[in-house]
CSV table of C-alpha atoms and ligand atoms in Angstrom, one decimal:
chain,number,residue,atom,x,y,z
A,296,MET,CA,25.6,-10.1,-35.4
A,297,PRO,CA,22.5,-10.7,-33.3
A,298,GLU,CA,21.0,-7.6,-31.7
A,299,LEU,CA,18.9,-7.1,-28.6
A,300,ARG,CA,16.0,-4.6,-29.0
A,301,LYS,CA,13.8,-3.3,-26.3
A,302,ASP,CA,10.1,-2.8,-26.8
A,303,PRO,CA,9.6,0.8,-25.6
A,304,ILE,CA,6.1,0.1,-24.3
A,305,THR,CA,6.5,-3.0,-22.2
A,306,ASN,CA,10.3,-3.0,-21.8
A,307,ARG,CA,10.5,-6.5,-23.1
A,308,TRP,CA,13.7,-7.4,-24.9
A,309,VAL,CA,13.7,-9.3,-28.1
A,310,ILE,CA,16.6,-11.0,-29.8
A,311,ILE,CA,16.8,-10.2,-33.5
A,312,ALA,CA,18.9,-13.3,-34.5
A,313,THR,CA,20.4,-12.3,-37.8
A,314,GLU,CA,22.6,-15.4,-38.0
A,315,ARG,CA,19.4,-17.5,-38.2
A,316,ALA,CA,18.0,-15.3,-40.9
A,317,LYS,CA,14.9,-16.8,-42.4
A,318,ARG,CA,12.9,-15.9,-45.4
A,319,PRO,CA,9.2,-16.5,-45.7
A,320,MET,CA,9.5,-19.8,-47.4
A,321,ASP,CA,11.6,-21.2,-44.5
A,322,PHE,CA,8.6,-21.0,-42.2
A,323,ALA,CA,6.2,-23.0,-44.4
A,324,LYS,CA,7.0,-26.5,-43.3
A,325,SER,CA,6.1,-26.5,-39.6
A,326,GLY,CA,4.4,-29.6,-38.2
A,327,GLU,CA,6.5,-32.0,-40.2
A,328,GLU,CA,8.4,-34.5,-37.9
A,329,MET,CA,12.1,-34.5,-38.1
A,330,LYS,CA,13.8,-37.0,-40.3
A,331,SER,CA,16.8,-38.8,-38.8
A,332,ALA,CA,19.0,-39.6,-41.7
A,333,PHE,CA,22.0,-37.8,-40.4
A,334,CYS,CA,22.4,-36.8,-36.7
A,335,PRO,CA,25.2,-34.5,-35.6
A,336,PHE,CA,24.8,-35.7,-32.0
A,337,ASP,CA,25.5,-39.4,-32.8
A,338,TYR,CA,28.8,-41.1,-32.2
A,339,GLY,CA,31.2,-40.6,-35.1
A,340,ASN,CA,29.6,-37.3,-36.1
A,341,GLU,CA,31.3,-35.1,-33.4
A,342,TYR,CA,33.3,-33.2,-36.1
A,343,THR,CA,30.0,-31.7,-37.4
A,344,THR,CA,29.3,-29.7,-34.2
A,345,PRO,CA,31.4,-26.8,-33.0
A,346,PRO,CA,34.3,-28.1,-30.7
A,347,GLU,CA,33.0,-29.3,-27.4
A,348,ILE,CA,33.1,-27.0,-24.3
A,349,MET,CA,32.9,-29.9,-21.9
A,350,ALA,CA,32.2,-33.6,-22.0
A,351,PHE,CA,31.9,-36.5,-19.6
A,352,ARG,CA,34.1,-39.1,-21.2
A,353,PRO,CA,36.7,-41.7,-20.3
A,354,PRO,CA,40.1,-40.1,-19.7
A,355,ASP,CA,41.7,-42.1,-22.5
A,356,THR,CA,39.4,-40.6,-25.2
A,357,GLU,CA,40.1,-37.5,-27.2
A,358,PRO,CA,37.8,-34.5,-27.1
A,359,ASN,CA,35.4,-34.5,-30.1
A,360,SER,CA,35.6,-38.2,-30.5
A,361,PRO,CA,33.2,-41.0,-29.5
A,362,GLY,CA,33.1,-42.5,-26.0
A,363,TRP,CA,31.4,-39.6,-24.2
A,364,TRP,CA,28.2,-40.0,-22.3
A,365,ILE,CA,27.4,-36.2,-22.0
A,366,ARG,CA,28.6,-33.6,-24.4
A,367,VAL,CA,28.2,-29.8,-24.3
A,368,VAL,CA,28.8,-27.8,-27.5
A,369,PRO,CA,28.1,-24.3,-28.6
A,370,ASN,CA,25.0,-24.0,-30.7
A,371,LYS,CA,25.9,-24.0,-34.3
A,372,PHE,CA,23.2,-21.3,-35.0
A,373,PRO,CA,23.5,-19.3,-31.8
A,374,ALA,CA,20.8,-16.8,-30.7
A,375,LEU,CA,23.5,-14.8,-29.0
A,376,ASP,CA,27.3,-14.4,-29.6
A,377,PRO,CA,30.0,-14.6,-26.9
A,378,SER,CA,32.5,-12.7,-29.1
A,379,SER,CA,30.1,-9.7,-29.4
A,380,ARG,CA,30.9,-6.5,-27.5
A,381,ILE,CA,28.6,-5.4,-24.7
A,382,GLU,CA,27.5,-2.1,-26.0
A,383,ARG,CA,24.2,-0.3,-25.6
A,384,TYR,CA,23.1,2.2,-28.1
A,385,GLY,CA,20.1,4.3,-29.0
A,386,HIS,CA,18.3,4.3,-32.3
A,387,GLY,CA,16.1,7.4,-32.2
A,388,MET,CA,13.7,6.7,-29.4
A,389,TYR,CA,14.6,3.0,-29.3
A,390,ASP,CA,17.1,1.2,-27.1
A,391,ALA,CA,19.2,-1.7,-28.3
A,392,MET,CA,22.3,-3.6,-27.4
A,393,MET,CA,24.7,-5.9,-29.2
A,394,GLY,CA,23.7,-9.5,-29.0
A,395,PHE,CA,26.3,-10.6,-26.4
A,396,GLY,CA,25.6,-13.9,-24.7
A,397,TYR,CA,26.1,-17.7,-24.7
A,398,HIS,CA,24.1,-20.4,-26.3
A,399,GLU,CA,25.1,-24.0,-25.6
A,400,ILE,CA,23.7,-27.4,-26.3
A,401,VAL,CA,23.8,-30.2,-23.7
A,402,ILE,CA,23.7,-33.5,-25.6
A,403,GLU,CA,22.0,-35.7,-23.0
A,404,THR,CA,23.0,-39.1,-24.3
A,405,PRO,CA,24.8,-40.8,-27.2
A,406,ASP,CA,21.7,-42.9,-27.7
A,407,HIS,CA,19.8,-41.4,-30.6
A,408,ASN,CA,16.4,-42.7,-29.4
A,409,ALA,CA,16.6,-42.1,-25.7
A,410,THR,CA,14.6,-39.5,-23.8
A,411,ILE,CA,14.9,-38.3,-20.3
A,412,ALA,CA,11.6,-40.0,-19.4
A,413,THR,CA,12.9,-43.4,-20.4
A,414,MET,CA,16.6,-43.0,-19.4
A,415,GLU,CA,18.3,-44.7,-16.5
A,416,ASP,CA,18.3,-42.4,-13.4
A,417,ARG,CA,22.1,-42.5,-13.4
A,418,GLN,CA,22.2,-40.9,-16.9
A,419,VAL,CA,19.7,-38.2,-15.9
A,420,GLU,CA,21.9,-37.4,-12.9
A,421,GLU,CA,24.8,-36.9,-15.3
A,422,VAL,CA,22.6,-34.4,-17.3
A,423,VAL,CA,21.9,-32.5,-14.1
A,424,TRP,CA,25.7,-32.5,-13.2
A,425,ALA,CA,26.4,-31.0,-16.7
A,426,TYR,CA,23.7,-28.3,-16.1
A,427,LYS,CA,25.3,-27.5,-12.8
A,428,ALA,CA,28.9,-27.4,-14.2
A,429,ARG,CA,27.9,-25.1,-17.1
A,430,TYR,CA,25.7,-23.0,-14.9
A,431,ASN,CA,28.5,-22.3,-12.4
A,432,ALA,CA,31.0,-21.7,-15.2
A,433,LEU,CA,28.8,-19.2,-17.0
A,434,ALA,CA,27.8,-17.5,-13.7
A,435,LYS,CA,31.4,-16.4,-13.3
A,436,ILE,CA,31.4,-14.5,-16.6
A,437,PRO,CA,31.1,-10.8,-16.0
A,438,ASP,CA,28.2,-9.0,-17.7
A,439,LEU,CA,26.0,-12.1,-17.8
A,440,LYS,CA,23.0,-11.6,-15.6
A,441,TYR,CA,20.8,-14.6,-16.3
A,442,ILE,CA,21.3,-18.3,-17.3
A,443,LEU,CA,18.3,-20.2,-18.5
A,444,ILE,CA,18.4,-23.9,-18.9
A,445,PHE,CA,15.6,-25.3,-20.9
A,446,LYS,CA,14.5,-28.1,-23.2
A,447,ASN,CA,12.3,-28.4,-26.3
A,448,HIS,CA,11.0,-31.9,-26.8
A,449,LYS,CA,9.8,-32.7,-30.3
A,450,ARG,CA,9.2,-30.4,-33.2
A,451,ASP,CA,5.9,-28.9,-32.0
A,452,ALA,CA,7.7,-27.7,-28.9
A,453,GLY,CA,10.5,-26.1,-30.9
A,454,ALA,CA,13.1,-28.8,-31.3
A,455,SER,CA,14.9,-28.9,-34.6
A,456,LEU,CA,16.8,-32.2,-33.9
A,457,ALA,CA,15.2,-35.3,-32.5
A,458,HIS,CA,18.3,-36.5,-30.5
A,459,ALA,CA,17.8,-35.7,-26.8
A,460,HIS,CA,19.3,-32.4,-25.9
A,461,SER,CA,18.7,-29.3,-23.8
A,462,GLN,CA,19.9,-25.8,-24.2
A,463,ILE,CA,21.5,-23.1,-22.1
A,464,ILE,CA,21.2,-19.4,-23.0
A,465,ALA,CA,23.0,-16.9,-20.9
A,466,THR,CA,22.0,-13.3,-21.3
A,467,PRO,CA,23.3,-9.8,-20.2
A,468,ILE,CA,19.8,-8.9,-19.1
A,469,ILE,CA,17.3,-10.5,-16.7
A,470,PRO,CA,14.4,-11.9,-18.8
A,471,LYS,CA,11.0,-10.3,-18.2
A,472,ARG,CA,9.3,-13.6,-17.2
A,473,VAL,CA,11.9,-14.0,-14.4
A,474,GLN,CA,11.7,-10.4,-13.5
A,475,GLU,CA,8.0,-10.7,-13.0
A,476,GLU,CA,8.4,-13.8,-10.8
A,477,MET,CA,11.2,-12.1,-8.9
A,478,SER,CA,9.2,-8.9,-8.1
A,479,GLY,CA,6.1,-10.9,-7.2
A,480,ALA,CA,8.1,-13.1,-4.8
A,481,GLN,CA,9.8,-10.0,-3.4
A,482,MET,CA,6.5,-8.2,-2.7
A,483,TYR,CA,5.1,-11.3,-1.0
A,484,PHE,CA,8.3,-11.5,1.1
A,485,GLN,CA,8.1,-7.8,2.1
A,486,TYR,CA,4.5,-8.3,3.3
A,487,LYS,CA,4.8,-11.7,5.0
A,488,GLU,CA,8.5,-12.2,5.5
A,489,ARG,CA,8.3,-15.6,4.1
A,490,CYS,CA,9.2,-17.1,0.7
A,491,VAL,CA,6.1,-17.5,-1.5
A,492,PHE,CA,7.4,-20.7,-3.0
A,493,CYS,CA,8.0,-22.2,0.5
A,494,ASP,CA,4.4,-21.2,1.4
A,495,ILE,CA,3.1,-22.8,-1.8
A,496,ILE,CA,4.8,-26.1,-0.9
A,497,TYR,CA,3.4,-25.9,2.7
A,498,GLN,CA,-0.1,-25.2,1.3
A,499,GLU,CA,0.1,-28.0,-1.3
A,500,ARG,CA,1.2,-30.5,1.3
A,501,MET,CA,-1.7,-29.5,3.5
A,502,GLU,CA,-4.2,-30.0,0.7
A,503,SER,CA,-2.3,-32.7,-1.3
A,504,THR,CA,-4.8,-32.6,-4.2
A,505,ARG,CA,-2.3,-31.0,-6.6
A,506,ILE,CA,0.7,-33.1,-5.6
A,507,VAL,CA,2.0,-35.5,-8.3
A,508,GLU,CA,4.7,-37.0,-6.2
A,509,GLU,CA,7.2,-36.1,-3.4
A,510,SER,CA,10.4,-37.4,-2.1
A,511,ASP,CA,12.5,-36.3,0.9
A,512,ARG,CA,13.9,-33.2,-0.7
A,513,PHE,CA,11.7,-32.5,-3.7
A,514,ILE,CA,8.1,-32.1,-4.6
A,515,ALA,CA,6.2,-32.2,-8.0
A,516,ILE,CA,2.9,-30.3,-8.2
A,517,ASN,CA,0.5,-29.1,-10.7
A,518,PRO,CA,0.3,-25.4,-9.7
A,519,TYR,CA,-2.9,-23.9,-8.3
A,520,ALA,CA,-3.2,-21.5,-11.3
A,521,SER,CA,-1.7,-23.8,-13.9
A,522,ARG,CA,-1.7,-22.0,-17.3
A,523,PHE,CA,-1.6,-25.2,-19.3
A,524,PRO,CA,-3.1,-28.7,-18.9
A,525,PHE,CA,-0.7,-31.0,-16.9
A,526,GLU,CA,1.7,-28.1,-16.3
A,527,THR,CA,4.0,-29.6,-13.6
A,528,TRP,CA,6.5,-27.9,-11.3
A,529,VAL,CA,9.4,-29.6,-9.5
A,530,LEU,CA,10.7,-27.7,-6.5
A,531,PRO,CA,13.2,-28.3,-3.7
A,532,LYS,CA,11.4,-28.5,-0.4
A,533,ASN,CA,14.1,-26.7,1.5
A,534,HIS,CA,14.4,-23.0,0.6
A,535,SER,CA,17.1,-22.4,-2.0
A,536,HIS,CA,17.3,-19.6,-4.5
A,537,ASP,CA,20.3,-20.8,-6.5
A,538,PHE,CA,20.3,-24.0,-8.6
A,539,GLY,CA,24.1,-23.6,-8.9
A,540,LYS,CA,24.4,-24.7,-5.2
A,541,ILE,CA,22.6,-28.1,-5.7
A,542,ASN,CA,24.5,-30.8,-3.8
A,543,GLU,CA,25.0,-34.5,-4.5
A,544,LYS,CA,21.9,-35.8,-2.7
A,545,GLU,CA,19.8,-33.1,-4.3
A,546,VAL,CA,21.1,-33.9,-7.8
A,547,GLN,CA,20.0,-37.5,-7.2
A,548,GLU,CA,16.6,-36.7,-6.0
A,549,PHE,CA,15.9,-33.8,-8.4
A,550,SER,CA,17.0,-36.0,-11.4
A,551,GLN,CA,14.7,-38.8,-10.2
A,552,LEU,CA,11.7,-36.6,-9.6
A,553,MET,CA,12.2,-34.8,-12.9
A,554,ARG,CA,12.5,-38.1,-14.8
A,555,ARG,CA,9.5,-39.6,-13.0
A,556,SER,CA,7.4,-36.5,-13.7
A,557,LEU,CA,8.3,-36.6,-17.4
A,558,LEU,CA,7.6,-40.4,-17.5
A,559,ARG,CA,4.2,-39.8,-16.1
A,560,ILE,CA,3.5,-37.2,-18.7
A,561,HIS,CA,5.0,-39.5,-21.4
A,562,LYS,CA,2.8,-42.4,-20.4
A,563,ALA,CA,-0.4,-40.4,-19.7
A,564,LEU,CA,-0.3,-38.3,-22.8
A,565,GLU,CA,1.5,-40.6,-25.2
A,566,ASN,CA,4.8,-38.9,-25.4
A,567,PRO,CA,3.6,-35.3,-26.1
A,568,PRO,CA,5.8,-32.4,-27.1
A,569,TYR,CA,6.9,-30.5,-24.1
A,570,ASN,CA,9.1,-27.7,-22.9
A,571,PHE,CA,10.8,-27.4,-19.5
A,572,MET,CA,12.5,-24.3,-18.1
A,573,LEU,CA,14.7,-24.2,-15.0
A,574,HIS,CA,14.0,-21.0,-13.1
A,575,THR,CA,16.7,-19.9,-10.7
A,576,SER,CA,17.8,-16.5,-9.3
A,577,PRO,CA,19.9,-14.1,-11.5
A,578,THR,CA,23.6,-14.5,-11.3
A,579,THR,CA,23.7,-11.0,-9.8
A,580,GLY,CA,22.9,-12.7,-6.5
A,581,GLU,CA,19.6,-11.1,-5.7
A,582,GLY,CA,16.7,-13.0,-4.3
A,583,ASN,CA,18.4,-15.3,-1.8
A,584,ARG,CA,15.7,-14.8,0.8
A,585,PHE,CA,12.6,-14.6,-1.4
A,586,TYR,CA,13.3,-16.5,-4.6
A,587,HIS,CA,13.2,-20.3,-4.8
A,588,TRP,CA,14.5,-22.2,-7.8
A,589,HIS,CA,12.2,-24.7,-9.6
A,590,LEU,CA,11.6,-26.6,-12.9
A,591,GLU,CA,8.5,-25.8,-14.9
A,592,ILE,CA,7.4,-28.5,-17.3
A,593,VAL,CA,4.8,-27.6,-19.9
A,594,PRO,CA,3.3,-30.3,-22.1
A,595,ARG,CA,2.3,-28.7,-25.4
A,596,LEU,CA,-1.3,-30.0,-25.7
A,597,THR,CA,-3.1,-26.7,-26.5
A,598,LYS,CA,-2.1,-24.0,-28.9
A,599,VAL,CA,-1.6,-20.5,-27.5
A,600,ALA,CA,-4.3,-18.6,-29.5
A,601,GLY,CA,-5.7,-15.1,-30.0
A,602,PHE,CA,-7.1,-14.6,-26.5
A,603,GLU,CA,-3.9,-15.7,-24.8
A,604,TRP,CA,-1.7,-13.5,-27.1
A,605,GLY,CA,-4.1,-10.6,-26.7
A,606,SER,CA,-4.7,-10.7,-23.0
A,607,GLY,CA,-1.9,-12.6,-21.3
A,608,PHE,CA,-4.8,-14.7,-19.8
A,609,TYR,CA,-4.6,-18.5,-20.3
A,610,ILE,CA,-7.6,-20.8,-20.7
A,611,ASN,CA,-6.7,-24.1,-19.2
A,612,PRO,CA,-9.3,-26.8,-19.9
A,613,THR,CA,-7.9,-29.3,-17.3
A,614,PRO,CA,-8.2,-28.3,-13.7
A,615,PRO,CA,-4.8,-29.0,-12.0
A,616,GLU,CA,-6.5,-31.1,-9.4
A,617,ASP,CA,-7.7,-33.5,-12.1
A,618,ALA,CA,-4.4,-33.4,-13.9
A,619,ALA,CA,-2.5,-34.2,-10.7
A,620,LYS,CA,-4.8,-37.1,-9.8
A,621,PHE,CA,-4.4,-38.5,-13.3
A,622,LEU,CA,-0.5,-38.2,-13.2
A,623,ARG,CA,-0.4,-39.7,-9.7
A,624,GLY,CA,-2.3,-42.7,-11.0
A,625,VAL,CA,0.1,-43.5,-13.8
A,626,GLU,CA,1.9,-46.8,-13.2
A,627,LEU,CA,5.6,-46.3,-13.6
B,2,LIG,ZN1,11.5,-20.7,-0.5
């Protein structure tokens, strides 16, 4: 059973994922690219994943058989367990809770070699529709407070399978990173009575030096204080705290700008490993006036090293103004 443990100094929660128990020798092989001899996400191998939660497939096909174009399954090695009880307990001075939560995989395409950057827009829209459907279904489950949609692309960004997929982890606590963004945005709102993200968008459009691309409803920027080279955020231009409320037009435009941003990164940096994280407000409903959902894309070009680990400071060798100019110039 996984367990959530709280660091008593910083209040950061850690998942001790016992199901994924690893011994020292299991960590030795990092850096080796994944071999693709057998892939559980290919057509015909559906029986090797846990039964599907949801799929976009023709009505005349059976669940867990080929024919689908999007498939959502529970993670075979989940970080959290939906069947766990929700129970907090103490351990001397320490706080812990049982590892209740959901961990799902969105298989983005049956095509083993496709990536979001190079997919048809239509397929990326289907991925985003799947995100929305799972987001709203999980948001209804009592005791879950946060749903994080994210992606690890390539092994150096944490992917253990090469086939295009993203992940959804739903937790009974609001993660510290989100908590920090929430409280910063709330403080800004209390002072100015405006959403800090809306103000960032306004400022970026005034200066335009850090804009990668914009459409009617969305904008892609390299943030002013980017932590990493070519860090790119995609935000809705109209204030919205809840990704779960995204409408049809927005799904289209968001998918397109996400894909185009990833394609720019793919072309400019030769298909680097990357992570993306979709930040939206907690399912508890707070933040509707001051929080603003967005996607953060982080190409993994530098290694987080001692100074970053020790200080929380990041050293970014590429000014976001240069990065944005470079990405803007990529021919799509
Ligand atoms: Zn806003």
